[in-house]
Short mmCIF file of the C-alpha atoms (twelve columns), coordinates in Angstrom:
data_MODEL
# 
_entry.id   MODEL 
# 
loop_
_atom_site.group_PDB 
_atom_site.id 
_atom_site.type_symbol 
_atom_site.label_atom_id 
_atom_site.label_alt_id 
_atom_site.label_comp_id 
_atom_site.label_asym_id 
_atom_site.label_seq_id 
_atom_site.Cartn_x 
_atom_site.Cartn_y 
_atom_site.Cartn_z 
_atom_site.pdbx_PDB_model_num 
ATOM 1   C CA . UNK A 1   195.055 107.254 125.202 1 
ATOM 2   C CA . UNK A 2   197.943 108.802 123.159 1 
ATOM 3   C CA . UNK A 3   198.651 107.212 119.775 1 
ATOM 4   C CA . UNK A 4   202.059 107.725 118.142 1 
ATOM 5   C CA . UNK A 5   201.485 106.702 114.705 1 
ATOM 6   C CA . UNK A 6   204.890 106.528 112.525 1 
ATOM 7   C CA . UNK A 7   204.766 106.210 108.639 1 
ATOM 8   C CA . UNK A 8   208.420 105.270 106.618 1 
ATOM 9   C CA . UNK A 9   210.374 105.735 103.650 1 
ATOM 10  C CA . UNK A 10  207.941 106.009 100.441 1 
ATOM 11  C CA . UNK A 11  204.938 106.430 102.346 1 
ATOM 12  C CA . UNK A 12  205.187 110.163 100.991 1 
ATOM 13  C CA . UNK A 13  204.267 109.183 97.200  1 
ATOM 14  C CA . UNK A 14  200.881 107.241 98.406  1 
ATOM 15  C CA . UNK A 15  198.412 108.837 95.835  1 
ATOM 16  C CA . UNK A 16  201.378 108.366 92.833  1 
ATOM 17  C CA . UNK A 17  201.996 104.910 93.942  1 
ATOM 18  C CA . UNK A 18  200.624 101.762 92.163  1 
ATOM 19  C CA . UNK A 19  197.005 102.152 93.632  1 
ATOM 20  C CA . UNK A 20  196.303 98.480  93.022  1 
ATOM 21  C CA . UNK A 21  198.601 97.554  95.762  1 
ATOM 22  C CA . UNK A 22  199.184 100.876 97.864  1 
ATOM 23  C CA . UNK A 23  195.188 102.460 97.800  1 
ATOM 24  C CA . UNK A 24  194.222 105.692 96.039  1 
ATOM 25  C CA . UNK A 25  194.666 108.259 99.121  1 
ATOM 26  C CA . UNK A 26  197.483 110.574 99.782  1 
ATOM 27  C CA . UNK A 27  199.670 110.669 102.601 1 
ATOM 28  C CA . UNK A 28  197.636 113.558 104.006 1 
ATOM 29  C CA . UNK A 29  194.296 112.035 103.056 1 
ATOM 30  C CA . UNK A 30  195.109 108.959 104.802 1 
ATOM 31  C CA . UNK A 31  196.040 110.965 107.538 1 
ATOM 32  C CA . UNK A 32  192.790 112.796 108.046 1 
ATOM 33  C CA . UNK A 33  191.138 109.796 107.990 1 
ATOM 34  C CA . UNK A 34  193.448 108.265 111.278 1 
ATOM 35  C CA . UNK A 35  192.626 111.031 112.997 1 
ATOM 36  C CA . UNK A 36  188.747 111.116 112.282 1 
ATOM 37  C CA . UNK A 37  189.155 107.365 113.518 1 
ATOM 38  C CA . UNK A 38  190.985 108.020 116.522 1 
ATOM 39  C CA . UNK A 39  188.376 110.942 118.057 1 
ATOM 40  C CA . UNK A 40  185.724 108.732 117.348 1 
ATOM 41  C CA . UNK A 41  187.545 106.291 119.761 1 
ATOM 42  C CA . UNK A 42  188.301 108.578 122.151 1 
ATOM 43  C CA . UNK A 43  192.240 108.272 121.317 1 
ATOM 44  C CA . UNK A 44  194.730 111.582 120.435 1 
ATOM 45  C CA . UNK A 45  196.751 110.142 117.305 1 
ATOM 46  C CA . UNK A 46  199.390 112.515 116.398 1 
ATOM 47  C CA . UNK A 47  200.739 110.835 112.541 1 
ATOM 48  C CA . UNK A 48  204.497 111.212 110.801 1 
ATOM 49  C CA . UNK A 49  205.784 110.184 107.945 1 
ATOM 50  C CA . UNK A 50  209.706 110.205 107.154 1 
ATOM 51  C CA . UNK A 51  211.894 108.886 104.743 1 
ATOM 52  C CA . UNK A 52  215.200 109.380 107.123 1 
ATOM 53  C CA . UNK A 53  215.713 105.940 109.135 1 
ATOM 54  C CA . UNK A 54  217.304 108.176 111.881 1 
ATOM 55  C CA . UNK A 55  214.484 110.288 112.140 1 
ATOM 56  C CA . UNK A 56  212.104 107.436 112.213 1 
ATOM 57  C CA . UNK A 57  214.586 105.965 115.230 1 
ATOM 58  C CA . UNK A 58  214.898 109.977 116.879 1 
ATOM 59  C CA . UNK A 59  210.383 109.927 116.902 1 
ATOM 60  C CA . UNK A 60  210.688 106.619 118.351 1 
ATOM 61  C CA . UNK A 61  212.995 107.673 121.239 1 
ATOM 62  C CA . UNK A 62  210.463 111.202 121.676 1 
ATOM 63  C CA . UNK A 63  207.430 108.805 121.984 1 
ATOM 64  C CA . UNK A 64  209.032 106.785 124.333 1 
ATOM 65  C CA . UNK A 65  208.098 109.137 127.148 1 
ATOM 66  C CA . UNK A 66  204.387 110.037 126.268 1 
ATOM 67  C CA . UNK A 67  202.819 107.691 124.106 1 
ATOM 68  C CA . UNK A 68  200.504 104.749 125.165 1 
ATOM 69  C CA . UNK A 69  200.332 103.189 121.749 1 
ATOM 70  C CA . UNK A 70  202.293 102.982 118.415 1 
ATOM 71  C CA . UNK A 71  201.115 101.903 115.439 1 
ATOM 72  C CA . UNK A 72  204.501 101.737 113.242 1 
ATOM 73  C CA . UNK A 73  204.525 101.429 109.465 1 
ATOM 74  C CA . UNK A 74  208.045 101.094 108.902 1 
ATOM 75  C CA . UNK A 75  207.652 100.692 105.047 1 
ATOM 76  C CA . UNK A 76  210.319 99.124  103.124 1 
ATOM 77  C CA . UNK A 77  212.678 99.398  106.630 1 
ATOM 78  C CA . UNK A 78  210.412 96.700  108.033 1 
ATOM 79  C CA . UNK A 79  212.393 94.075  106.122 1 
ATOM 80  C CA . UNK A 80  216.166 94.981  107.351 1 
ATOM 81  C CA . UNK A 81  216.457 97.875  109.666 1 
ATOM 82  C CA . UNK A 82  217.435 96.675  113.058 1 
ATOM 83  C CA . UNK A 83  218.164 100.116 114.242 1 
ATOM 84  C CA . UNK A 84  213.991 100.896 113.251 1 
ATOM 85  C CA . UNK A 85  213.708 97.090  115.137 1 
ATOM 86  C CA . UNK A 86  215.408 98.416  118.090 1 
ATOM 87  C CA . UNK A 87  213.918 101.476 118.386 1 
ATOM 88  C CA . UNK A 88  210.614 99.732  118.666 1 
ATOM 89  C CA . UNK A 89  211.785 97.329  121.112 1 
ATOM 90  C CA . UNK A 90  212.487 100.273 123.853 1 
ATOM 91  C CA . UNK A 91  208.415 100.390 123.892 1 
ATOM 92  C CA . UNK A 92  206.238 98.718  126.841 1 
ATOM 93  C CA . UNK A 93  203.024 100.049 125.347 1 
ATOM 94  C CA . UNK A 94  201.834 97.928  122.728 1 
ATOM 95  C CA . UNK A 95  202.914 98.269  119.076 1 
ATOM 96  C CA . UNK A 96  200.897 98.070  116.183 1 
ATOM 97  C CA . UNK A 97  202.820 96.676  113.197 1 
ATOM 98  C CA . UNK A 98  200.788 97.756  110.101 1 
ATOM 99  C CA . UNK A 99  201.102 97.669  106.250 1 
ATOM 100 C CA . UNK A 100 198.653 98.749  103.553 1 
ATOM 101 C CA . UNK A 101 199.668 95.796  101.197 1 
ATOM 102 C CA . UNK A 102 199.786 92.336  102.111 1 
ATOM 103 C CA . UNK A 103 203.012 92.164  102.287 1 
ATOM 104 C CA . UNK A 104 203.149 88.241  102.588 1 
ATOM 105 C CA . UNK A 105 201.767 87.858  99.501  1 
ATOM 106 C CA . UNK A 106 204.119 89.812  97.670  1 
ATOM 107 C CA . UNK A 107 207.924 89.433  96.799  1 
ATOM 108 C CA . UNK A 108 210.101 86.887  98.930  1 
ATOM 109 C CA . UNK A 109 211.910 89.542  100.329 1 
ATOM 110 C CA . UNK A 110 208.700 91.130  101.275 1 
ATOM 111 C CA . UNK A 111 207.824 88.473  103.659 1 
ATOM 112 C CA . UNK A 112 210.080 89.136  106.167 1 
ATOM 113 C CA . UNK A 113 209.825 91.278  108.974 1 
ATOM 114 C CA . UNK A 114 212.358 92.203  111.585 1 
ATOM 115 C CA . UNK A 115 209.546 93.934  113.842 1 
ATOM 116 C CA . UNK A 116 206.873 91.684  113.799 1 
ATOM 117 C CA . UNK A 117 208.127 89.663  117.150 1 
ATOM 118 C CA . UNK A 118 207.683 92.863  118.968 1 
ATOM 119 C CA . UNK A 119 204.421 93.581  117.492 1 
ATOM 120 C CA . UNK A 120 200.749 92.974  119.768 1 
ATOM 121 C CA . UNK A 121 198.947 92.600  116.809 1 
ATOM 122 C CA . UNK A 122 200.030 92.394  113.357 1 
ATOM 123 C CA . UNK A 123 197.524 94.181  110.454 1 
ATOM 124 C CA . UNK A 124 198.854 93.333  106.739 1 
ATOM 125 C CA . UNK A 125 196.474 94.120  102.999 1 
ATOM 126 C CA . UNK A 126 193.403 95.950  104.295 1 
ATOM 127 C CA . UNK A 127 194.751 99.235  102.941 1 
ATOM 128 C CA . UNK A 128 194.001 102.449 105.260 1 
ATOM 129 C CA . UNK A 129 191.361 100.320 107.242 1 
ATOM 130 C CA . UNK A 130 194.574 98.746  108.679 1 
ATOM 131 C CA . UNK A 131 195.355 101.776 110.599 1 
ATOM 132 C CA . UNK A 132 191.391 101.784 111.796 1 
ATOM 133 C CA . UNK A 133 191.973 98.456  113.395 1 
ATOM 134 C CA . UNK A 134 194.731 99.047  114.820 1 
ATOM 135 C CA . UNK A 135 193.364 101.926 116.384 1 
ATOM 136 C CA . UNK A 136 190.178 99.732  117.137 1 
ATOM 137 C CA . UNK A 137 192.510 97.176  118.987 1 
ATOM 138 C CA . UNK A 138 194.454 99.809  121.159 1 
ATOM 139 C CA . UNK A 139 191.641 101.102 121.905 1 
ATOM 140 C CA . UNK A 140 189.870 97.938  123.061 1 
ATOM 141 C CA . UNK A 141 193.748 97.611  125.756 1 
ATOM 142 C CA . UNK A 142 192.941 101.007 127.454 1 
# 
């Protein structure tokens, strides 16, 4: 199975970012470790990160034709981009909406998502291990 995992706006500074909320790792760190999870479950993850909402849309439209899985992290865009929300809807493969904080225990305007209708599973607050189980639970739809 062929996981298209898509990082947003911010996701960049992870590592300067307040750990207490965000985790200690990098970007890249956090990286490695998605793709040590996905060979031990058999999957091929590829990861990006962006902080151009196009760009986020354009990978969207690429993985549209090869991907079996997408676990999106949309960052702040998951709260008001409909073009991101759109993007995502294209999908019949199952989407994995994912956030390292828990985002619905944070600000008010935090609580809202735009994607989360479209998403199979919804993974908010468990920090990188977020991405494991949402690996874990495409996986488990092969």
């Amino acid at each position: 199975m062929q996981v298209e995992v898509l990082n947003g706006v911010n996701l960049n500074e992870l590592g300067r970012r307040d750990s207490a909320v965000y985790g200690g790792l990098t970007i890249s760190e956090l990286e490695t470790r998605i793709y040590e999870w996905a060979n031990e479950l058999g999957l091929r993850a590829r990861c990006r990160q962006t902080n151009h909402e196009g760009q986020y849309v354009e990978w969207c439209h690429e993985a549209l034709d090869w991907a079996e899985g997408i676990v999106a992290n949309p960052a702040a865009w998951t709260h008001y981009s409909y073009a991101i929300r759109d993007a995502l809807e294209l999908f019949t493969v199952p989407v994995v909406e994912v956030h390292l904080s828990n985002v619905d225990e944070r600000e008010e305007w935090r609580r809202y998502s735009v994607i989360s209708d479209l998403a199979a599973k919804r993974i908010v607050g468990k920090g990188a291990d977020g991405y494991r189980e949402a690996l874990l639970f495409l996986a488990q739809r092969r």
